[in-house]
Tab-separated table of N, CA and C in Angstrom:
chain	number	residue	atom	x	y	z
A	1	UNK	N	90.797	99.970	148.782
A	1	UNK	CA	92.275	100.010	149.359
A	1	UNK	C	92.375	101.154	149.984
A	2	UNK	N	92.587	100.788	151.594
A	2	UNK	CA	92.642	102.120	152.059
A	2	UNK	C	94.171	102.754	152.351
A	3	UNK	N	94.220	104.311	152.773
A	3	UNK	CA	95.563	104.749	152.777
A	3	UNK	C	96.198	104.530	151.438
A	4	UNK	N	97.599	104.876	151.787
A	4	UNK	CA	98.557	104.945	150.431
A	4	UNK	C	99.546	103.709	150.064
A	5	UNK	N	99.541	103.453	149.249
A	5	UNK	CA	100.335	102.423	148.858
A	5	UNK	C	101.668	102.627	148.585
A	6	UNK	N	102.507	101.769	149.121
A	6	UNK	CA	104.063	101.694	148.766
A	6	UNK	C	104.456	101.533	147.485
A	7	UNK	N	104.664	102.188	146.575
A	7	UNK	CA	105.315	101.642	144.996
A	7	UNK	C	106.243	102.257	144.877
A	8	UNK	N	107.173	102.160	143.937
A	8	UNK	CA	108.467	102.030	143.322
A	8	UNK	C	107.820	102.679	141.672
A	9	UNK	N	108.522	103.663	141.107
A	9	UNK	CA	108.813	104.210	139.975
A	9	UNK	C	109.836	103.822	139.353
A	10	UNK	N	110.088	102.700	138.541
A	10	UNK	CA	111.472	102.609	137.709
A	10	UNK	C	110.652	102.685	135.836
A	11	UNK	N	111.774	102.393	135.263
A	11	UNK	CA	112.332	102.659	133.716
A	11	UNK	C	111.142	101.636	133.174
A	12	UNK	N	110.577	102.002	132.107
A	12	UNK	CA	109.949	100.551	131.508
A	12	UNK	C	110.837	100.103	130.843
A	13	UNK	N	110.697	98.937	130.685
A	13	UNK	CA	111.607	97.842	130.167
A	13	UNK	C	110.556	97.131	128.933
A	14	UNK	N	110.817	96.649	127.965
A	14	UNK	CA	110.377	95.767	127.115
A	14	UNK	C	109.375	94.481	127.835
A	15	UNK	N	110.159	94.241	128.559
A	15	UNK	CA	109.754	93.012	129.279
A	15	UNK	C	108.286	93.137	130.256
A	16	UNK	N	108.101	94.137	130.430
A	16	UNK	CA	107.018	95.005	130.738
A	16	UNK	C	105.896	95.005	129.948
A	17	UNK	N	105.948	94.509	128.675
A	17	UNK	CA	105.164	94.611	127.633
A	17	UNK	C	103.568	93.937	128.189
A	18	UNK	N	103.573	92.567	128.273
A	18	UNK	CA	102.579	92.042	128.743
A	18	UNK	C	101.611	92.623	129.520
A	19	UNK	N	102.350	93.111	130.898
A	19	UNK	CA	101.308	93.569	131.458
A	19	UNK	C	101.161	95.084	131.504
A	20	UNK	N	101.988	95.441	130.639
A	20	UNK	CA	101.303	96.746	129.952
A	20	UNK	C	99.807	96.672	129.193
A	21	UNK	N	100.123	95.390	128.152
A	21	UNK	CA	98.957	95.447	127.305
A	21	UNK	C	98.017	95.187	128.424
A	22	UNK	N	97.767	94.050	129.332
A	22	UNK	CA	96.785	94.238	130.240
A	22	UNK	C	96.345	95.338	130.962
A	23	UNK	N	96.942	96.341	131.422
A	23	UNK	CA	96.696	97.627	132.016
A	23	UNK	C	96.082	98.251	130.683
A	24	UNK	N	96.541	98.101	129.653
A	24	UNK	CA	95.850	98.998	128.765
A	24	UNK	C	94.206	98.418	128.079
A	25	UNK	N	94.075	97.292	128.241
A	25	UNK	CA	92.750	96.434	127.740
A	25	UNK	C	92.062	96.582	128.489
A	26	UNK	N	92.244	96.823	130.375
A	26	UNK	CA	91.700	97.015	130.979
A	26	UNK	C	90.916	98.076	131.453
A	27	UNK	N	91.668	99.212	130.774
A	27	UNK	CA	91.257	100.485	131.225
A	27	UNK	C	90.271	101.504	130.525
A	28	UNK	N	89.194	101.725	131.028
A	28	UNK	CA	88.521	102.626	130.275
A	28	UNK	C	88.930	104.093	129.882
A	29	UNK	N	88.603	104.343	128.234
A	29	UNK	CA	88.906	105.524	128.189
A	29	UNK	C	90.543	105.260	127.262
A	30	UNK	N	91.297	104.264	127.812
A	30	UNK	CA	92.556	103.954	126.558
A	30	UNK	C	91.998	102.979	125.472
A	31	UNK	N	92.443	103.199	124.260
A	31	UNK	CA	92.308	102.688	123.037
A	31	UNK	C	93.969	101.802	122.829
A	32	UNK	N	93.937	100.422	123.090
A	32	UNK	CA	94.943	99.374	122.453
A	32	UNK	C	94.985	99.595	121.188
A	33	UNK	N	95.824	99.946	120.537
A	33	UNK	CA	95.993	99.845	119.021
A	33	UNK	C	97.569	98.756	118.481
A	34	UNK	N	97.328	98.731	116.980
A	34	UNK	CA	98.430	97.912	116.776
A	34	UNK	C	99.639	98.448	116.919
A	35	UNK	N	99.680	99.849	117.223
A	35	UNK	CA	101.239	100.672	117.533
A	35	UNK	C	101.387	100.420	118.876
A	36	UNK	N	100.886	99.697	119.739
A	36	UNK	CA	100.914	99.085	120.930
A	36	UNK	C	101.647	97.719	121.118
A	37	UNK	N	102.027	97.120	119.692
A	37	UNK	CA	102.182	95.813	119.522
A	37	UNK	C	103.708	95.721	120.145
A	38	UNK	N	103.968	94.262	120.809
A	38	UNK	CA	105.591	94.114	121.410
A	38	UNK	C	106.685	95.102	120.519
A	39	UNK	N	106.840	94.892	119.156
A	39	UNK	CA	108.000	95.065	118.191
A	39	UNK	C	107.799	96.617	118.360
A	40	UNK	N	106.516	97.102	118.229
A	40	UNK	CA	106.417	98.452	117.811
A	40	UNK	C	106.803	98.868	119.260
A	41	UNK	N	106.685	98.749	120.700
A	41	UNK	CA	106.711	99.273	121.925
A	41	UNK	C	108.503	99.263	122.069
A	42	UNK	N	108.695	98.133	121.750
A	42	UNK	CA	110.640	97.925	122.015
A	42	UNK	C	110.980	98.891	121.030
A	43	UNK	N	110.754	99.329	119.716
A	43	UNK	CA	111.159	100.454	118.958
A	43	UNK	C	111.102	101.364	119.580
A	44	UNK	N	110.098	101.930	120.281
A	44	UNK	CA	109.678	103.241	120.811
A	44	UNK	C	110.365	102.863	122.011
A	45	UNK	N	110.867	102.228	122.812
A	45	UNK	CA	111.818	102.573	124.188
A	45	UNK	C	113.109	102.504	123.587
A	46	UNK	N	113.512	102.146	122.794
A	46	UNK	CA	114.765	102.093	122.438
A	46	UNK	C	115.057	103.598	121.703
A	47	UNK	N	114.492	103.979	120.963
A	47	UNK	CA	114.426	105.182	120.370
A	47	UNK	C	114.292	106.300	121.100
A	48	UNK	N	113.501	106.165	122.709
A	48	UNK	CA	113.206	107.347	123.537
A	48	UNK	C	113.546	106.482	124.955
A	49	UNK	N	115.043	106.415	125.284
A	49	UNK	CA	115.439	105.740	126.225
A	49	UNK	C	115.286	106.234	127.200
A	50	UNK	N	115.027	106.178	128.632
A	50	UNK	CA	114.596	106.693	129.897
A	50	UNK	C	113.731	107.680	130.156
A	51	UNK	N	112.945	107.771	129.065
A	51	UNK	CA	111.509	108.299	129.036
A	51	UNK	C	110.020	107.972	129.592
A	52	UNK	N	110.136	106.144	129.674
A	52	UNK	CA	108.667	105.833	129.843
A	52	UNK	C	109.130	104.931	131.114
A	53	UNK	N	107.653	105.037	131.910
A	53	UNK	CA	108.007	104.476	133.358
A	53	UNK	C	106.633	103.636	133.512
A	54	UNK	N	107.021	102.929	134.565
A	54	UNK	CA	106.169	101.837	135.419
A	54	UNK	C	105.872	102.002	136.993
A	55	UNK	N	104.903	102.164	137.424
A	55	UNK	CA	104.649	101.916	138.866
A	55	UNK	C	104.620	101.165	139.101
A	56	UNK	N	105.190	99.875	140.243
A	56	UNK	CA	105.135	98.982	140.494
A	56	UNK	C	104.835	98.526	142.102
A	57	UNK	N	103.756	97.993	142.763
A	57	UNK	CA	103.782	97.766	144.091
A	57	UNK	C	103.635	95.930	144.058
A	58	UNK	N	104.318	95.698	144.615
A	58	UNK	CA	104.572	93.853	144.923
A	58	UNK	C	105.031	93.641	143.602
A	59	UNK	N	105.940	93.986	142.837
A	59	UNK	CA	106.121	93.123	141.772
A	59	UNK	C	105.231	93.632	140.618
A	60	UNK	N	103.881	94.245	140.646
A	60	UNK	CA	103.097	93.648	139.929
A	60	UNK	C	103.035	95.396	139.414
A	61	UNK	N	102.836	95.481	138.121
A	61	UNK	CA	102.872	96.963	137.320
A	61	UNK	C	101.385	97.556	137.663
A	62	UNK	N	101.334	98.851	138.613
A	62	UNK	CA	99.752	99.240	138.476
A	62	UNK	C	99.527	100.303	137.852
A	63	UNK	N	100.724	101.085	137.180
A	63	UNK	CA	100.566	102.316	136.487
A	63	UNK	C	101.535	102.289	135.781
A	64	UNK	N	101.502	103.161	134.332
A	64	UNK	CA	102.394	103.265	133.757
A	64	UNK	C	102.159	104.783	132.847
A	65	UNK	N	103.381	105.253	132.194
A	65	UNK	CA	103.320	106.194	131.190
A	65	UNK	C	104.203	106.197	130.385
A	66	UNK	N	104.198	106.393	128.908
A	66	UNK	CA	105.140	106.539	127.842
A	66	UNK	C	105.495	107.902	127.047
A	67	UNK	N	106.400	108.409	126.929
A	67	UNK	CA	106.980	109.467	126.719
A	67	UNK	C	108.221	109.270	125.323
A	68	UNK	N	108.142	110.355	124.691
A	68	UNK	CA	109.350	110.590	123.842
A	68	UNK	C	109.297	111.910	123.648
A	69	UNK	N	110.178	112.121	122.381
A	69	UNK	CA	110.504	113.592	122.111
A	69	UNK	C	110.402	113.629	120.714
A	70	UNK	N	110.741	114.557	119.583
A	70	UNK	CA	111.020	114.777	118.204
A	70	UNK	C	112.311	115.751	118.132
A	71	UNK	N	113.124	115.770	119.264
A	71	UNK	CA	113.684	117.028	119.255
A	71	UNK	C	113.603	118.347	119.798
A	72	UNK	N	112.269	118.618	119.697
A	72	UNK	CA	111.818	119.753	119.952
A	72	UNK	C	110.865	119.893	121.053
A	73	UNK	N	109.897	118.796	120.751
A	73	UNK	CA	108.566	118.767	121.582
A	73	UNK	C	108.598	117.330	122.359
A	74	UNK	N	107.819	117.058	123.727
A	74	UNK	CA	107.859	115.802	124.071
A	74	UNK	C	106.395	115.682	123.956
A	75	UNK	N	106.015	114.308	123.878
A	75	UNK	CA	105.011	113.706	123.829
A	75	UNK	C	104.640	112.550	124.916
A	76	UNK	N	103.813	112.597	125.340
A	76	UNK	CA	102.971	111.832	126.498
A	76	UNK	C	102.105	110.922	125.905
A	77	UNK	N	102.294	109.672	126.370
A	77	UNK	CA	101.191	108.783	126.001
A	77	UNK	C	100.779	107.457	126.971
A	78	UNK	N	99.606	107.137	127.253
A	78	UNK	CA	99.473	106.229	127.933
A	78	UNK	C	99.551	106.257	129.503
A	79	UNK	N	99.099	107.343	129.767
A	79	UNK	CA	99.031	107.454	131.290
A	79	UNK	C	98.064	106.757	132.192
A	80	UNK	N	98.341	105.745	132.965
A	80	UNK	CA	97.150	105.332	133.574
A	80	UNK	C	97.801	104.412	135.068
A	81	UNK	N	96.672	104.816	136.085
A	81	UNK	CA	96.844	103.863	137.148
A	81	UNK	C	95.689	103.079	137.443
A	82	UNK	N	95.829	101.829	137.787
A	82	UNK	CA	94.723	100.980	137.867
A	82	UNK	C	93.768	101.836	138.882
A	83	UNK	N	92.221	101.586	138.598
A	83	UNK	CA	91.303	102.240	139.682
A	83	UNK	C	91.805	102.285	141.242
A	84	UNK	N	92.187	101.409	141.685
A	84	UNK	CA	92.049	100.843	143.153
A	84	UNK	C	93.364	101.637	143.842
A	85	UNK	N	94.307	102.204	142.984
A	85	UNK	CA	95.370	102.451	143.091
A	85	UNK	C	95.612	104.242	142.925
A	86	UNK	N	94.245	104.699	142.391
A	86	UNK	CA	94.348	106.219	141.937
A	86	UNK	C	94.215	107.336	143.410
A	87	UNK	N	94.224	108.261	142.754
A	87	UNK	CA	93.867	109.443	143.948
A	87	UNK	C	95.079	109.428	144.952
A	88	UNK	N	96.350	108.809	144.617
A	88	UNK	CA	97.191	108.657	145.643
A	88	UNK	C	98.429	109.268	145.263
A	89	UNK	N	98.638	109.927	144.075
A	89	UNK	CA	99.574	110.862	143.335
A	89	UNK	C	100.695	110.134	142.703
A	90	UNK	N	100.225	108.793	142.084
A	90	UNK	CA	101.091	107.925	141.396
A	90	UNK	C	101.115	108.256	139.957
A	91	UNK	N	99.758	108.751	139.523
A	91	UNK	CA	99.820	109.404	138.177
A	91	UNK	C	100.654	110.324	137.819
A	92	UNK	N	100.553	111.402	139.131
A	92	UNK	CA	101.171	112.883	139.160
A	92	UNK	C	102.788	112.701	139.387
A	93	UNK	N	103.208	111.539	139.958
A	93	UNK	CA	104.771	111.093	140.111
A	93	UNK	C	105.288	110.646	138.742
A	94	UNK	N	104.544	109.674	138.175
A	94	UNK	CA	104.834	109.161	136.802
A	94	UNK	C	104.885	110.402	135.756
A	95	UNK	N	104.066	111.503	135.829
A	95	UNK	CA	104.173	112.315	134.666
A	95	UNK	C	105.371	112.993	135.422
A	96	UNK	N	105.523	113.389	136.494
A	96	UNK	CA	106.927	114.531	137.071
A	96	UNK	C	108.135	113.352	136.519
A	97	UNK	N	108.045	111.971	136.790
A	97	UNK	CA	109.593	111.647	136.270
A	97	UNK	C	109.614	111.939	134.973
A	98	UNK	N	108.293	111.461	133.848
A	98	UNK	CA	108.784	111.652	132.170
A	98	UNK	C	109.161	113.239	132.085
A	99	UNK	N	108.465	114.279	132.821
A	99	UNK	CA	108.676	115.248	132.504
A	99	UNK	C	110.213	115.884	132.617
A	100	UNK	N	110.465	115.356	133.829
A	100	UNK	CA	112.188	116.081	134.472
A	100	UNK	C	113.143	115.400	133.502
A	101	UNK	N	112.592	114.086	133.269
A	101	UNK	CA	113.623	112.823	131.949
A	101	UNK	C	113.969	114.132	131.054
A	102	UNK	N	112.594	114.079	129.915
A	102	UNK	CA	112.836	115.160	128.891
A	102	UNK	C	113.247	116.572	129.175
A	103	UNK	N	113.047	117.333	130.170
A	103	UNK	CA	113.922	118.305	130.931
A	103	UNK	C	115.318	118.388	130.845
A	104	UNK	N	115.978	116.829	131.074
A	104	UNK	CA	117.115	116.897	131.293
A	104	UNK	C	117.510	116.636	129.659
A	105	UNK	N	116.796	116.561	128.668
A	105	UNK	CA	117.108	116.386	127.361
A	105	UNK	C	116.944	117.690	126.462
A	106	UNK	N	116.472	118.664	127.272
A	106	UNK	CA	116.287	119.864	126.885
A	106	UNK	C	114.881	120.075	126.127
A	107	UNK	N	114.058	119.434	126.613
A	107	UNK	CA	112.790	119.193	126.259
A	107	UNK	C	111.702	119.977	126.990
A	108	UNK	N	111.085	121.247	126.952
A	108	UNK	CA	110.511	122.054	128.171
A	108	UNK	C	108.785	122.316	127.761
A	109	UNK	N	108.511	121.710	126.350
A	109	UNK	CA	107.034	121.714	126.384
A	109	UNK	C	106.539	120.287	125.727
A	110	UNK	N	105.682	119.614	126.378
A	110	UNK	CA	105.224	118.396	126.246
A	110	UNK	C	103.742	118.471	125.498
A	111	UNK	N	103.299	117.586	124.864
A	111	UNK	CA	101.875	117.625	124.179
A	111	UNK	C	101.724	116.230	124.950
A	112	UNK	N	100.380	116.206	125.043
A	112	UNK	CA	99.309	114.786	125.063
A	112	UNK	C	98.084	114.778	124.195
A	113	UNK	N	97.431	113.665	123.954
A	113	UNK	CA	96.138	113.500	123.451
A	113	UNK	C	95.514	112.664	124.765
A	114	UNK	N	94.205	113.302	124.756
A	114	UNK	CA	92.882	112.492	125.278
A	114	UNK	C	91.572	112.448	124.400
A	115	UNK	N	91.052	111.295	124.279
A	115	UNK	CA	89.688	111.301	123.753
A	115	UNK	C	88.876	112.126	124.491
A	116	UNK	N	87.952	112.903	124.067
A	116	UNK	CA	87.222	113.689	124.070
A	116	UNK	C	86.110	112.708	125.247
A	117	UNK	N	85.494	111.878	124.922
A	117	UNK	CA	85.084	110.846	126.085
A	117	UNK	C	85.505	110.784	127.424
A	118	UNK	N	86.626	110.862	127.395
A	118	UNK	CA	87.868	110.709	128.616
A	118	UNK	C	87.972	111.514	129.548
A	119	UNK	N	86.657	111.938	130.389
A	119	UNK	CA	86.406	112.914	131.189
A	119	UNK	C	87.595	112.875	132.553
A	120	UNK	N	87.545	111.768	133.011
A	120	UNK	CA	88.322	111.514	134.060
A	120	UNK	C	90.242	111.893	133.808
A	121	UNK	N	90.520	111.519	132.572
A	121	UNK	CA	91.836	112.134	132.161
A	121	UNK	C	91.865	113.568	132.306
A	122	UNK	N	90.780	113.907	131.171
A	122	UNK	CA	90.653	115.864	131.303
A	122	UNK	C	90.818	116.291	132.665
A	123	UNK	N	89.905	115.668	133.543
A	123	UNK	CA	89.915	116.399	134.962
A	123	UNK	C	91.234	116.126	135.270
A	124	UNK	N	92.174	115.133	135.409
A	124	UNK	CA	93.515	114.511	135.710
A	124	UNK	C	94.460	116.157	135.057
A	125	UNK	N	94.445	116.195	133.835
A	125	UNK	CA	95.601	117.183	133.293
A	125	UNK	C	95.149	118.382	133.252
A	126	UNK	N	93.919	118.910	133.734
A	126	UNK	CA	93.271	119.743	133.753
A	126	UNK	C	94.057	119.996	135.325
A	127	UNK	N	94.231	119.256	136.477
A	127	UNK	CA	94.739	119.510	137.384
A	127	UNK	C	95.979	119.699	137.836
A	128	UNK	N	96.572	119.063	136.912
A	128	UNK	CA	98.032	119.077	136.806
A	128	UNK	C	98.797	120.175	136.204
A	129	UNK	N	97.763	120.820	135.466
A	129	UNK	CA	98.356	122.466	134.884
A	129	UNK	C	98.208	122.392	133.544
A	130	UNK	N	97.814	121.279	133.001
A	130	UNK	CA	98.012	121.186	131.356
A	130	UNK	C	97.110	122.161	131.085
A	131	UNK	N	97.440	122.973	129.964
A	131	UNK	CA	96.425	123.911	129.250
A	131	UNK	C	95.591	123.412	128.100
A	132	UNK	N	94.517	123.263	128.211
A	132	UNK	CA	93.500	122.812	126.749
A	132	UNK	C	93.763	123.547	125.751
A	133	UNK	N	94.208	123.081	124.449
A	133	UNK	CA	94.429	123.971	123.485
A	133	UNK	C	92.952	123.975	122.783
A	134	UNK	N	92.742	124.799	121.748
A	134	UNK	CA	91.626	125.120	121.307
A	134	UNK	C	91.954	126.133	119.804
A	135	UNK	N	93.447	126.409	119.605
A	135	UNK	CA	93.836	126.851	118.429
A	135	UNK	C	94.461	126.127	117.551
A	136	UNK	N	94.308	124.783	118.015
A	136	UNK	CA	95.000	123.723	116.821
A	136	UNK	C	93.798	122.873	116.700
A	137	UNK	N	93.979	122.033	115.618
A	137	UNK	CA	93.246	121.133	114.797
A	137	UNK	C	93.959	120.081	115.071
A	138	UNK	N	94.073	118.349	115.242
A	138	UNK	CA	94.808	117.597	114.825
A	138	UNK	C	94.142	116.942	113.837
A	139	UNK	N	94.974	116.462	112.626
A	139	UNK	CA	95.246	115.549	111.741
A	139	UNK	C	95.661	114.636	112.057
A	140	UNK	N	95.492	113.231	111.290
A	140	UNK	CA	96.104	112.119	111.382
A	140	UNK	C	96.418	111.771	109.849
A	141	UNK	N	97.244	111.230	109.635
A	141	UNK	CA	97.791	110.568	107.873
A	141	UNK	C	97.559	109.134	108.560
A	142	UNK	N	97.302	108.339	107.935
A	142	UNK	CA	97.458	106.618	107.905
A	142	UNK	C	97.843	106.048	106.777
A	143	UNK	N	98.850	105.681	106.321
A	143	UNK	CA	99.403	105.282	105.236
A	143	UNK	C	98.611	103.786	105.107
A	144	UNK	N	98.536	103.076	105.846
A	144	UNK	CA	98.273	101.731	106.375
A	144	UNK	C	96.495	101.720	106.051
A	145	UNK	N	95.839	100.291	105.719
A	145	UNK	CA	94.686	100.464	105.456
A	145	UNK	C	94.226	99.873	107.049
A	146	UNK	N	95.009	99.824	107.872
A	146	UNK	CA	95.052	99.575	109.119
A	146	UNK	C	93.982	100.490	110.202
A	147	UNK	N	92.905	101.055	110.202
A	147	UNK	CA	92.460	102.251	111.116
A	147	UNK	C	92.764	101.692	112.281
A	148	UNK	N	93.353	100.995	113.325
A	148	UNK	CA	93.502	100.679	114.387
A	148	UNK	C	95.214	100.696	114.802
A	149	UNK	N	95.857	101.371	113.487
A	149	UNK	CA	97.528	101.254	114.036
A	149	UNK	C	97.611	102.429	114.647
């Protein structure tokens, strides 16, 4: 795909869910979990209105990012742009949109998680200006018996 594509960034809506799942399933380094189901995504978008976005070319979703906050800190999840559209600034534009929307709600510090083996995501976040934290350790507690939740 030569040159730059004309794309639109708009707020993510629950009707985007089938296309989002396809993107997540087809992107190396991203894990689709039960928490990415339709109902869970609908609840997330309702709880965090105006904070998640998709990039669209010719009515097809070619990128996405989800964001929310807990009242103090923002959290970014599932930033991805399909490979043929990468290195055009689309991921940066998606992140900028999220961080601006979070800032409008008074959230100025945002966290994100990257799998250790996802080196392309690590490069992106370092180039974006994010700081790799080595002063914290992440723990997760799973109340269910489903390790993929």
